Each structure stands twice: as C-alpha cells, then as structure tokens.
Coordinates of N, CA and C in Angstrom, one line a residue:
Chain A
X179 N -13.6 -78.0 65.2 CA -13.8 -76.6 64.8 C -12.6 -76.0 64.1
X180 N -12.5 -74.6 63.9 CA -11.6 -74.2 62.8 C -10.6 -73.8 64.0
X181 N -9.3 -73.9 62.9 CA -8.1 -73.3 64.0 C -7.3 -72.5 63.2
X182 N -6.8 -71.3 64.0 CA -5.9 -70.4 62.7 C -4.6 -69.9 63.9
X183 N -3.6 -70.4 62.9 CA -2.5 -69.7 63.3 C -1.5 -68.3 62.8
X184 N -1.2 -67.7 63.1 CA -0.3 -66.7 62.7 C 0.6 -66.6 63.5
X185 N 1.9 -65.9 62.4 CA 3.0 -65.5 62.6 C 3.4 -64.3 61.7
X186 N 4.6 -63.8 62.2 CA 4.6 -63.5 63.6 C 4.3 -63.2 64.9
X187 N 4.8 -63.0 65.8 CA 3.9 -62.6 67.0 C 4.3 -60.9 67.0
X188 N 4.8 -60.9 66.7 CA 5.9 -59.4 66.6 C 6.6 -59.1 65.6
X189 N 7.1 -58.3 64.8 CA 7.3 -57.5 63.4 C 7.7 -56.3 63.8
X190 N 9.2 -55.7 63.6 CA 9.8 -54.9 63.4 C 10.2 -54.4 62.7
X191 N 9.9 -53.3 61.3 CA 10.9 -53.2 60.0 C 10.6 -51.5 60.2
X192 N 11.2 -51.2 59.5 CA 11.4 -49.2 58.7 C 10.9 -49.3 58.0
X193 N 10.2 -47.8 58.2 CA 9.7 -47.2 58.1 C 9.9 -47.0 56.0
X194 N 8.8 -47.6 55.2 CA 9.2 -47.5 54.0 C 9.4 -49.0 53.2
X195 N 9.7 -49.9 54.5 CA 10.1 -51.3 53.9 C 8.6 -52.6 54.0
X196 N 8.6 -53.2 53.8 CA 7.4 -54.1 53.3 C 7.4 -54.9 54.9
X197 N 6.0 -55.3 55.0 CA 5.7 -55.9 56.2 C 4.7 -57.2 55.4
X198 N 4.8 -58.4 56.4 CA 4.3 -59.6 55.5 C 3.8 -60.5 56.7
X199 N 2.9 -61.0 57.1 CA 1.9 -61.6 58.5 C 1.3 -62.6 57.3
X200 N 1.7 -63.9 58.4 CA 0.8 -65.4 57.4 C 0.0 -66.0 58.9
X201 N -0.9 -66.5 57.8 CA -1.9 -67.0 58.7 C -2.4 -68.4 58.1
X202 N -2.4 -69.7 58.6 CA -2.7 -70.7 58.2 C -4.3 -71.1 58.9
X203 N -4.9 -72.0 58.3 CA -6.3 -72.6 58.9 C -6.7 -73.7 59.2
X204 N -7.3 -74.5 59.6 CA -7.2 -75.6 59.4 C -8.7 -76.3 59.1
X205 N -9.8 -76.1 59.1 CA -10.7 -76.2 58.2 C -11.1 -76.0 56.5
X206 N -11.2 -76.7 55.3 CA -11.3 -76.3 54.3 C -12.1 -76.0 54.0
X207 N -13.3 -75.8 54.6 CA -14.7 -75.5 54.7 C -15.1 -73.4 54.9
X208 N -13.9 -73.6 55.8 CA -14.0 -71.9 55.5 C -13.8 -71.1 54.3
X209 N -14.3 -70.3 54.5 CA -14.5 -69.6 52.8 C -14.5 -67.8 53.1
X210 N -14.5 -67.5 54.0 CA -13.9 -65.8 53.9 C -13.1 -65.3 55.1
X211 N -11.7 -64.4 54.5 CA -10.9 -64.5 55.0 C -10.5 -63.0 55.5
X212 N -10.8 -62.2 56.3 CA -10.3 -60.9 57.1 C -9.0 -60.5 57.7
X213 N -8.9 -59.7 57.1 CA -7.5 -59.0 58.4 C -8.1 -58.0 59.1
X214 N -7.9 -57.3 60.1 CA -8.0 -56.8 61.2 C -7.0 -55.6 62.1
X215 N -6.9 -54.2 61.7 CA -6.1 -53.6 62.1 C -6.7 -53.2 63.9
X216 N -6.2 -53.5 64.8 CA -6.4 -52.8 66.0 C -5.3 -51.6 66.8
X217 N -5.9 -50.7 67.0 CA -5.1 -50.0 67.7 C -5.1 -50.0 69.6
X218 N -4.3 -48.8 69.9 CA -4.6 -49.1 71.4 C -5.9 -48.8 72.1
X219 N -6.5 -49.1 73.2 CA -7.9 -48.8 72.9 C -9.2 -48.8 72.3
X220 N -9.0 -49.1 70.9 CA -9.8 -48.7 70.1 C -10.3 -50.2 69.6
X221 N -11.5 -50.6 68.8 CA -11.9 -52.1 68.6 C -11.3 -51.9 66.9
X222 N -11.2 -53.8 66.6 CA -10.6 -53.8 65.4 C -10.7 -53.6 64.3
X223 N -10.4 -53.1 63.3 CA -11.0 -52.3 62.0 C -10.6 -52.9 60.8
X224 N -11.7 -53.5 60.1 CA -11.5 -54.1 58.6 C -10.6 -53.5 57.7
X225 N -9.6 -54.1 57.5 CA -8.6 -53.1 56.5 C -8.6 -54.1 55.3
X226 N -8.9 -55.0 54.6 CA -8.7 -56.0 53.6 C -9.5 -57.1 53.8
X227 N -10.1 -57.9 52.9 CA -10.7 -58.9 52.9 C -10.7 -60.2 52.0
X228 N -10.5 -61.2 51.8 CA -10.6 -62.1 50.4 C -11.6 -63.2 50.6
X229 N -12.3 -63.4 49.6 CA -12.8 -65.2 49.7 C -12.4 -65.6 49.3
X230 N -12.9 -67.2 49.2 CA -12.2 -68.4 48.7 C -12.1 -68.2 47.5
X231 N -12.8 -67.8 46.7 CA -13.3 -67.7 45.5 C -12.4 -67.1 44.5
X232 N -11.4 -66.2 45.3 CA -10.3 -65.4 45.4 C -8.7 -65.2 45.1
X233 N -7.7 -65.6 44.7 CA -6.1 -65.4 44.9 C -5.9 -64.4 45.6
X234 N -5.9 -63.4 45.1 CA -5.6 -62.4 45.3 C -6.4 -60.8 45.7
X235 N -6.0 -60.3 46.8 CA -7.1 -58.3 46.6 C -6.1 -57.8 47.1
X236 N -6.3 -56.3 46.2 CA -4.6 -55.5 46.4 C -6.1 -54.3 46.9
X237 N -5.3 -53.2 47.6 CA -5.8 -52.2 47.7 C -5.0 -50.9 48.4
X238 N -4.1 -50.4 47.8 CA -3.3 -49.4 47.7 C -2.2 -50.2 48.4
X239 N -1.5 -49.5 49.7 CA -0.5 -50.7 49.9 C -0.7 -51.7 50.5
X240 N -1.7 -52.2 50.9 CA -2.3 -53.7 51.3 C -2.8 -54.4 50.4
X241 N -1.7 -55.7 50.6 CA -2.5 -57.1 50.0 C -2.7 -57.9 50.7
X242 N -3.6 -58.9 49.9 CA -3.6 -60.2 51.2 C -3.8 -61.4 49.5
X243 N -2.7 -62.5 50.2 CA -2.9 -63.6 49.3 C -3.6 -65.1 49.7
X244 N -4.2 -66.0 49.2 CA -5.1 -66.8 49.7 C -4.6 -68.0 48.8
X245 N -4.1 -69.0 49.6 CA -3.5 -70.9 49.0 C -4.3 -71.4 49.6
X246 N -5.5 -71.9 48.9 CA -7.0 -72.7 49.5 C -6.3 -74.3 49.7
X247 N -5.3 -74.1 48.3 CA -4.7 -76.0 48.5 C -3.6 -76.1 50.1
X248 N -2.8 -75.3 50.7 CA -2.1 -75.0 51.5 C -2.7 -74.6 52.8
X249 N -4.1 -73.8 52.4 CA -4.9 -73.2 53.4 C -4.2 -72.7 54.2
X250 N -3.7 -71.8 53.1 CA -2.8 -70.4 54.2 C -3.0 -68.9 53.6
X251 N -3.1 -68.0 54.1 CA -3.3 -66.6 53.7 C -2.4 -65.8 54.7
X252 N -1.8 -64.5 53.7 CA -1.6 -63.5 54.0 C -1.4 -61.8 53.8
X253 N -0.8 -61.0 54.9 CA -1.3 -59.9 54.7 C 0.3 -59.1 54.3
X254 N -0.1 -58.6 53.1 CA 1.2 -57.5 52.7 C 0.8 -56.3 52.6
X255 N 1.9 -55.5 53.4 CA 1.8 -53.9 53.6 C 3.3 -53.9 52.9
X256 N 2.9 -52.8 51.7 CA 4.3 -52.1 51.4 C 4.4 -50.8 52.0
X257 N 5.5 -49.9 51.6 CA 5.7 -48.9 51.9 C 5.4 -48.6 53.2
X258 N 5.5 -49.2 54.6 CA 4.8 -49.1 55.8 C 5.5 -47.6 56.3
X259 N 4.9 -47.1 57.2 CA 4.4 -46.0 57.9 C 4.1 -45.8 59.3
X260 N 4.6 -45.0 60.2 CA 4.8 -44.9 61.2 C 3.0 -45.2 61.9
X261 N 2.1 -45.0 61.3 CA 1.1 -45.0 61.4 C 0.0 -46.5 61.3
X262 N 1.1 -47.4 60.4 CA 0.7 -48.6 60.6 C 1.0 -49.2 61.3
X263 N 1.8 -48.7 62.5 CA 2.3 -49.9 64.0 C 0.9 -49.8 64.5
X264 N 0.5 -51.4 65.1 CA -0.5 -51.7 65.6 C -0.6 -53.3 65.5
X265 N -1.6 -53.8 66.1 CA -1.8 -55.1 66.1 C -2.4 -55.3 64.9
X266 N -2.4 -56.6 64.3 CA -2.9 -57.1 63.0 C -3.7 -58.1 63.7
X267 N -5.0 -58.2 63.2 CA -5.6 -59.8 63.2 C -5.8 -60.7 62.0
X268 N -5.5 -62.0 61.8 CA -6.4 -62.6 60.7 C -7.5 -63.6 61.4
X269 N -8.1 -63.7 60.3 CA -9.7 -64.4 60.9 C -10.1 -65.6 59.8
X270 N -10.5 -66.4 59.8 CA -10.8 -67.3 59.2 C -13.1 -67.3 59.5
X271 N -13.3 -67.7 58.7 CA -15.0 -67.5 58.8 C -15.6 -69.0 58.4
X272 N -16.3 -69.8 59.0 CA -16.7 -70.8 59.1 C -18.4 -70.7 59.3
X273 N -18.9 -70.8 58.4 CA -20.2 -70.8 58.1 C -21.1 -72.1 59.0
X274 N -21.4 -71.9 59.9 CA -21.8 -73.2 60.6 C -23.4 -72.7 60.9
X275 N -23.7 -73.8 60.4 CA -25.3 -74.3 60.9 C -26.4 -73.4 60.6
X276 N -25.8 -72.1 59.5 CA -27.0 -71.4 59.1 C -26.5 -70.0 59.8
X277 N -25.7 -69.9 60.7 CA -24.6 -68.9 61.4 C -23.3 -68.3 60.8
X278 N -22.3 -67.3 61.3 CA -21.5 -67.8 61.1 C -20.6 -66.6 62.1
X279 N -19.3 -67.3 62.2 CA -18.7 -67.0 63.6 C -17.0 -66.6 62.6
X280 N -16.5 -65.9 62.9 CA -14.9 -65.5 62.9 C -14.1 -66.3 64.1
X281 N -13.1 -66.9 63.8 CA -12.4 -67.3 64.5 C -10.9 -66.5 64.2
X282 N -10.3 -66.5 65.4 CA -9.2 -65.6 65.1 C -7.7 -65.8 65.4
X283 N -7.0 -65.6 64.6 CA -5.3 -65.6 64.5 C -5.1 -64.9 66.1
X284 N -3.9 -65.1 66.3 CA -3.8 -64.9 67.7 C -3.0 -63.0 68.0
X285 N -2.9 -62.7 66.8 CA -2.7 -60.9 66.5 C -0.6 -61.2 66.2
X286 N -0.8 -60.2 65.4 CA 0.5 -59.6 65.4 C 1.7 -58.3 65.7
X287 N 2.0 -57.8 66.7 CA 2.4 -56.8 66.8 C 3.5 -55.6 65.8
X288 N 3.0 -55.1 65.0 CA 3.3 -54.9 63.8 C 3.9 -53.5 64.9
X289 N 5.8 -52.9 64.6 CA 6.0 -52.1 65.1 C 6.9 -50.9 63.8
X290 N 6.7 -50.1 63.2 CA 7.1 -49.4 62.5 C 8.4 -48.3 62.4
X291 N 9.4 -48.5 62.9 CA 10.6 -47.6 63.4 C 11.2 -46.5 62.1
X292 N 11.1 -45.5 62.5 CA 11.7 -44.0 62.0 C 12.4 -44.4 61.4
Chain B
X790 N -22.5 -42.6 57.7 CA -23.1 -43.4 58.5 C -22.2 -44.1 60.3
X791 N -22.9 -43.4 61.5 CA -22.6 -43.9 62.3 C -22.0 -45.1 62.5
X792 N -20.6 -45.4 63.3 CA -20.6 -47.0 63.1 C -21.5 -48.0 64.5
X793 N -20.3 -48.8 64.8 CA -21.4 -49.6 66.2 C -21.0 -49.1 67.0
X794 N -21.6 -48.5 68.3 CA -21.9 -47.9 69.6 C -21.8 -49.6 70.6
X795 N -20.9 -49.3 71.9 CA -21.2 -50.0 72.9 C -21.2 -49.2 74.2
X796 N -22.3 -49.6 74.8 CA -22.3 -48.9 76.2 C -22.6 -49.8 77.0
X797 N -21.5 -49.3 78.5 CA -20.4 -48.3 78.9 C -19.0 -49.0 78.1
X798 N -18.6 -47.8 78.0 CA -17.0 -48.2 77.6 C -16.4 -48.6 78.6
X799 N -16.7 -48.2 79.8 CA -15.7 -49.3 81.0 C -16.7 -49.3 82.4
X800 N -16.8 -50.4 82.8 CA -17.3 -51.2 84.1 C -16.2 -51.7 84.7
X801 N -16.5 -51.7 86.3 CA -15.8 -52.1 87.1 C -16.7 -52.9 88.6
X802 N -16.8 -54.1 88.0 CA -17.8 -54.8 88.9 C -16.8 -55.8 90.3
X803 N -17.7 -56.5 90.9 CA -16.9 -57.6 92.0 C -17.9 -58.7 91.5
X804 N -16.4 -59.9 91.7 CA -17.2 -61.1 91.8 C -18.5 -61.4 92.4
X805 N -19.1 -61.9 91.6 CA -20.6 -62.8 92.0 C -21.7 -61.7 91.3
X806 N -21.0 -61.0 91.1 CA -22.2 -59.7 90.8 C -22.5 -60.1 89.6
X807 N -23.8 -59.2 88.8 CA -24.0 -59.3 86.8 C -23.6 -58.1 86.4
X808 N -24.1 -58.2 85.2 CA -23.2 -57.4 84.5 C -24.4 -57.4 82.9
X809 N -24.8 -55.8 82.6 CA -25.1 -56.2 81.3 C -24.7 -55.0 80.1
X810 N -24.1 -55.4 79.2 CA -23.5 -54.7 77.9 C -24.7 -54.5 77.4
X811 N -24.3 -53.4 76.8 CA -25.0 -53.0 75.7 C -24.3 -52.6 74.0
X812 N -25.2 -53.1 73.0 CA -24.6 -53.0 71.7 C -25.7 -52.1 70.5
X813 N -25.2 -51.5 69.9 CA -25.8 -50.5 69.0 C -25.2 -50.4 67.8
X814 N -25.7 -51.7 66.9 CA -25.0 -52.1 65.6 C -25.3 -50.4 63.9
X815 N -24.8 -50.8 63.7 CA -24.6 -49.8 62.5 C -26.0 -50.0 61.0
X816 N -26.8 -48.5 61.2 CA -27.7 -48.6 61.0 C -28.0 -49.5 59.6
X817 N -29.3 -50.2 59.4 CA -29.6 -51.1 58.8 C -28.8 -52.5 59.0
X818 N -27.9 -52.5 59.6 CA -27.4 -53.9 59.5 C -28.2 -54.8 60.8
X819 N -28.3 -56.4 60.6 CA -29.8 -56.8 61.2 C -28.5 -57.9 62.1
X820 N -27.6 -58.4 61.6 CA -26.5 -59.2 62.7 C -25.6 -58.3 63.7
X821 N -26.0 -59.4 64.6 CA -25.1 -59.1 65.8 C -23.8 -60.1 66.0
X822 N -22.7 -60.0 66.3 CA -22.2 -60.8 67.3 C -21.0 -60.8 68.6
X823 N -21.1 -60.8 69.5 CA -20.2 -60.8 70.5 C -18.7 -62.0 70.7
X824 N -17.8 -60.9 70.8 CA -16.3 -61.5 71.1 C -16.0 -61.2 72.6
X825 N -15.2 -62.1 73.0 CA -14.1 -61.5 74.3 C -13.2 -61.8 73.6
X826 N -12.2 -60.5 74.3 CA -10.9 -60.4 74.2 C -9.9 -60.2 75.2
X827 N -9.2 -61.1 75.3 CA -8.1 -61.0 76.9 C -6.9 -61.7 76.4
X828 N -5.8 -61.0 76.9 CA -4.3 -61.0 76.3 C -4.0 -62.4 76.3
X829 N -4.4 -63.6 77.4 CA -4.3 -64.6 77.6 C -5.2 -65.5 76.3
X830 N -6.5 -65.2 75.9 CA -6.8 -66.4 75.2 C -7.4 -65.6 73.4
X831 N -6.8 -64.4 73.6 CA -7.6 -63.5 72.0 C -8.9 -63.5 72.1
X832 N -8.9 -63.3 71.1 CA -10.0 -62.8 70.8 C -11.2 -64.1 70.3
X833 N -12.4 -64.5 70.9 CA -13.1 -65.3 71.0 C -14.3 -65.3 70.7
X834 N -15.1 -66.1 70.0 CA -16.5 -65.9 69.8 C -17.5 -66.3 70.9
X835 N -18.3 -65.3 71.0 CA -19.0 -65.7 72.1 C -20.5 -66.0 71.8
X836 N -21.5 -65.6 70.6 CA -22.4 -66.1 70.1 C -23.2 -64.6 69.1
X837 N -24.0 -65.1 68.6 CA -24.8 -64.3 67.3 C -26.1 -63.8 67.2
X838 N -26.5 -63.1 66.9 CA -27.9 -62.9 66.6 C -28.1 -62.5 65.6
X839 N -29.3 -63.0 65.0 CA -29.9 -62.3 63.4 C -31.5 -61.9 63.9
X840 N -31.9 -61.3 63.6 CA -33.4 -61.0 63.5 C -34.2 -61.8 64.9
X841 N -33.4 -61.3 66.0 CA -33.5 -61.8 67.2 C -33.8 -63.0 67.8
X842 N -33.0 -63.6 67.1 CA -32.7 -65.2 67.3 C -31.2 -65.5 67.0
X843 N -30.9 -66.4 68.3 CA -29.2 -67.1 68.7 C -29.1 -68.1 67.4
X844 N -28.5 -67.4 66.8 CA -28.2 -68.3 65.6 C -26.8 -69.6 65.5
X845 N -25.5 -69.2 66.6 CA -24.3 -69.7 66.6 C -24.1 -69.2 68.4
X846 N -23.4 -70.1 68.6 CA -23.0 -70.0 69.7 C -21.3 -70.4 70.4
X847 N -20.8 -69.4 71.1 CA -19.5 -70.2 71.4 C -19.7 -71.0 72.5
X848 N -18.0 -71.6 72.7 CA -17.8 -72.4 73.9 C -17.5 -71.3 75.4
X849 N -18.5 -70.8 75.4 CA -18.4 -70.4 77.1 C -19.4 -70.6 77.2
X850 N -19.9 -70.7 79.3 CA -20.4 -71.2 79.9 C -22.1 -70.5 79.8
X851 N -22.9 -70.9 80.6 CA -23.9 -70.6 80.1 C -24.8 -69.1 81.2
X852 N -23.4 -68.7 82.0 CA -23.2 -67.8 82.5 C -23.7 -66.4 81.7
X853 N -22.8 -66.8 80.3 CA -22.9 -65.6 79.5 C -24.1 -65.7 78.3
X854 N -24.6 -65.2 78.3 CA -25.9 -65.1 77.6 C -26.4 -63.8 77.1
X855 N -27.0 -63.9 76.0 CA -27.1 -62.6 74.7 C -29.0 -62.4 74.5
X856 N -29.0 -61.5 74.0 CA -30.8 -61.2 73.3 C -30.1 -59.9 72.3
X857 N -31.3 -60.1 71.4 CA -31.0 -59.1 70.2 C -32.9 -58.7 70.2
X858 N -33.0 -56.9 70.4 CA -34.2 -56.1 70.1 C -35.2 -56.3 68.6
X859 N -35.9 -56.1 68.6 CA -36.4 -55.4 67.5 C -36.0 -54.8 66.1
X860 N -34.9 -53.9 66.9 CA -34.8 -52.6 66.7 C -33.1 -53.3 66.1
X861 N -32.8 -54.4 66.5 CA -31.0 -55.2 66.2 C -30.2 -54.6 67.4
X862 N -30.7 -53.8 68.1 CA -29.9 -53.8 69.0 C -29.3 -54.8 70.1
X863 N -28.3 -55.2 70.5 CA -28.5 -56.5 71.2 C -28.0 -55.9 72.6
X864 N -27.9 -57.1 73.5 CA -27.7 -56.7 74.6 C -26.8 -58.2 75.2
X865 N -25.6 -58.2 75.9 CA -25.3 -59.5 76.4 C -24.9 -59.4 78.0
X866 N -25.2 -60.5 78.7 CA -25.4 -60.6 80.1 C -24.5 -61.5 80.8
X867 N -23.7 -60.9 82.3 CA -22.6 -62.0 82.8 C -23.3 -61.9 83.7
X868 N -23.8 -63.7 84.4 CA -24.6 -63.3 85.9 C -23.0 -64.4 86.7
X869 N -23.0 -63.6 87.5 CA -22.6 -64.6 88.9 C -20.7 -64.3 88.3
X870 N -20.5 -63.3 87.9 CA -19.0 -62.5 88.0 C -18.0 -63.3 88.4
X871 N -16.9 -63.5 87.5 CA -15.3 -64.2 87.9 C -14.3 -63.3 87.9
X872 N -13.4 -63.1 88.4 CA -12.1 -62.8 88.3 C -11.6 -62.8 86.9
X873 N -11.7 -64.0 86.2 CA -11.4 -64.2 84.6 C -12.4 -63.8 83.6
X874 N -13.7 -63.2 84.1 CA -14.2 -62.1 83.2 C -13.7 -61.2 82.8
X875 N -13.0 -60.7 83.1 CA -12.1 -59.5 82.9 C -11.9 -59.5 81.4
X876 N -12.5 -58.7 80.5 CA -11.8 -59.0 79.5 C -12.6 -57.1 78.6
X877 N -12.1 -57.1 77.3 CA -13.0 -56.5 76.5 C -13.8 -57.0 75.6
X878 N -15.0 -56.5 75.9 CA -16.0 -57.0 74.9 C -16.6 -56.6 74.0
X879 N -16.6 -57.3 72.4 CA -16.9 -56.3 71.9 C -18.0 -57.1 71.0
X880 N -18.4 -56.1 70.4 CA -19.8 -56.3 69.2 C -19.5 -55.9 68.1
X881 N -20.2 -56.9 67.2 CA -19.9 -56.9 65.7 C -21.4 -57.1 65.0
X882 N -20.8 -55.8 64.1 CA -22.1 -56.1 63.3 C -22.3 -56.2 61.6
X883 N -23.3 -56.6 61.2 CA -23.0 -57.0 59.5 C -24.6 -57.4 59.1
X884 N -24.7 -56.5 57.9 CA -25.6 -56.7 57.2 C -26.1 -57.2 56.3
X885 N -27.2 -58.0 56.1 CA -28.1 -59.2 55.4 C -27.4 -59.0 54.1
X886 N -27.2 -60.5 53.6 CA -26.3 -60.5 52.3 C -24.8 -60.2 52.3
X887 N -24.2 -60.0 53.2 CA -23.0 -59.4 53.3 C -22.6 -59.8 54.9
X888 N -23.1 -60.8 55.5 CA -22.7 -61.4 57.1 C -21.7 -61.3 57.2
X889 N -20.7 -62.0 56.2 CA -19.5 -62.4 56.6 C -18.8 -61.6 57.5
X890 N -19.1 -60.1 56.7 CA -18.3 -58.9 56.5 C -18.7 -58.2 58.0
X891 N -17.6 -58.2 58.9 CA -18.2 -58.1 60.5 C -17.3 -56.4 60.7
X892 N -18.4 -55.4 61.2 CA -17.5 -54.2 62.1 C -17.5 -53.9 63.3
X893 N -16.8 -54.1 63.6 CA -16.5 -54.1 65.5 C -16.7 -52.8 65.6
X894 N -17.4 -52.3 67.4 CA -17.3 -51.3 67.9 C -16.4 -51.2 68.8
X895 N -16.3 -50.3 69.5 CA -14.8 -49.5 70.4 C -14.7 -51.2 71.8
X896 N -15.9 -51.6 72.0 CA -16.0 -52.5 72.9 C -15.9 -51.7 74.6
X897 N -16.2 -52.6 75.0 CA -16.8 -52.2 77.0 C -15.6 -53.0 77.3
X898 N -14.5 -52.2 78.1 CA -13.5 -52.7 78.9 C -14.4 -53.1 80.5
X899 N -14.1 -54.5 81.0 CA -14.8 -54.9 82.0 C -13.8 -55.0 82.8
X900 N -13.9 -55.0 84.2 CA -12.6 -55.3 84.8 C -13.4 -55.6 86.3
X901 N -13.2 -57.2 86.8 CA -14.0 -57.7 88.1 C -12.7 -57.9 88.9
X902 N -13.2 -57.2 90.2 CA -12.0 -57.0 91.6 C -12.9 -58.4 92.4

C-alpha cells in the first residue's frame, strides 16, 4: 500500500517569513496530492491541491510543488501569519479497485511567532 | 452551501458497548468516507461509500463497519467498544467527477472509559 512521509514534525518561523513542509510517497501509482490545514478542534480543511499531471499550483501565499520522478511534494506558505499556526497534513490519493482512499502524512505542527 | 455535519460531536461510551456515528455529507455530493484520528497512529482510512455501496475498505477490524442512505448520508458502527477506540472520527465527503477532492466535517470526538 502507499506510504507518505513528512517533515517536519514541528516548524517554528516569524511571523512574515516563509514556511516549507515536504512530503515524500512511495507508490507511483498515486496521482492526487492534498494539503490539509487543521486547527484545534475543528476537522481538516482543504487549503491547496495538485495532480500528477501537475508541477506546480500557487494560490495567493500557498504553493505546493510535485517531483513525480522523486515522488516528493511540498507545501510553501509565504508571508506566514499568526493565523497560519496549526497542524498541516499531506495526503497522497491511491485510486484502488474502483475506490479511492487518502492516505496521510503524519501532520506538521506549523507554529507562527510575533 | 452547508458543509458536512457529524452527529454527536462528542460521545463518551464504556468498553464492550456500540457506538453509532452519524454523517451528513455536503449537499449533492454522493461519496462518503470515514477516517480515525488518534495522536498515536494519524489519521487513518477506515472505508467508503458511493451510491450506497462499500467501495474501499481499510485495515481495521471488522468490528467497525459503515452503510451509506439513499439520501448519501452514511452512518458508521463500533460494536463491542475498546479502550483504543478512542479516537476522532471523521467523514469525508466528495462529489461525482471530482472524488478525489475530499471535505472533512468537524468529526465526533469518542472517548471509551
């Protein structure tokens, strides 16, 4: 089955400075790739998305970059914001058997200091 | 447009007992799927529904078991309660032509004494 790792486990930068979370896969077979903002309490919320089909999707200060040969992706926040501390997920998507199931990075504690 | 609804947002059961969730996917979309989440193992697939049929399934036991309505609402069931149930559960939902693309609701905090 697919396996996805991320790093880091934890992320500390100011407020203003760029934040960067990689996630590797290990299936080549997967073909769509999610990030995942969670907060406390609250369930996880689609903030960015790429397929394989894909390099690159920017969308204001979120990007996420995708190496299908390396089968690694990640997530860039510029200008971060006291508002973006929260957990990050990445997910890898594996289309199985007419189904298909997210498997997921193990989160990253993204913390944003004043 | 409303998003996904889970009810209860928190249960507090005892071992050996069941337990059943409830899920209320975001209108028109016809996929379900359920995750657990617990600090120890993340976030996990636990199986799917399309047009009320188990289309994918994870590796847990057969304890935990799902049905999806008519209507896409689904519903998932814990009979016979563990200590390592404990977790939050949540539901995802995504609409025809666009599966991949999954939105979680707030999820049911479970917690077995």
């Amino acid at each position: 089955g697919e396996n996805v790792e991320q790093h880091p486990s934890t992320l500390s930068v100011q407020e203003g400075d760029s934040a960067v979370i990689k996630c590797t896969y290990s299936d080549s077979a997967s073909n769509y790739f999610p990030w995942y903002k969670q907060e406390l309490g609250k369930g996880p919320q689609l903030i960015i998305d790429i397929r394989s089909n894909v390099g690159e999707k920017k969308d204001q200060r979120i990007a996420v970059t995708l190496n299908k040969t390396a089968k690694h992706f990640s997530l860039h926040i510029t200008e971060t914001q006291p508002e973006d501390s929260a957990v990050y997920f990445c997910a890898a998507r594996l289309l199985t058997g007419g189904g298909n199931k997210l498997t997921f990075g193990t989160g990253t504690q993204l913390k944003v200091e004043l | 447009k409303a998003g996904v609804t889970q009810t209860p947002r928190y249960l507090i059961k005892t071992r050996g007992q069941q337990v059943t969730l409830s899920c209320s996917p975001i209108s028109g979309h016809r996929s379900v799927s359920w995750y657990q989440q617990t600090p120890g193992q993340g976030l996990q697939f636990l199986f799917e529904y399309f047009s009320e049929t188990q289309r994918n399934k994870g590796n847990f036991p057969g304890r935990f078991s799902g049905r999806q309505f008519s209507n896409s609402r689904s519903e998932m069931n814990v009979s016979t309660l563990e200590l390592g149930d404990s977790a939050l559960y949540l539901c995802a939902s995504s609409r025809r032509g666009d599966e991949e693309t999954q939105y979680f609701g707030p999820g049911t905090r479970l917690l077995v004494l």
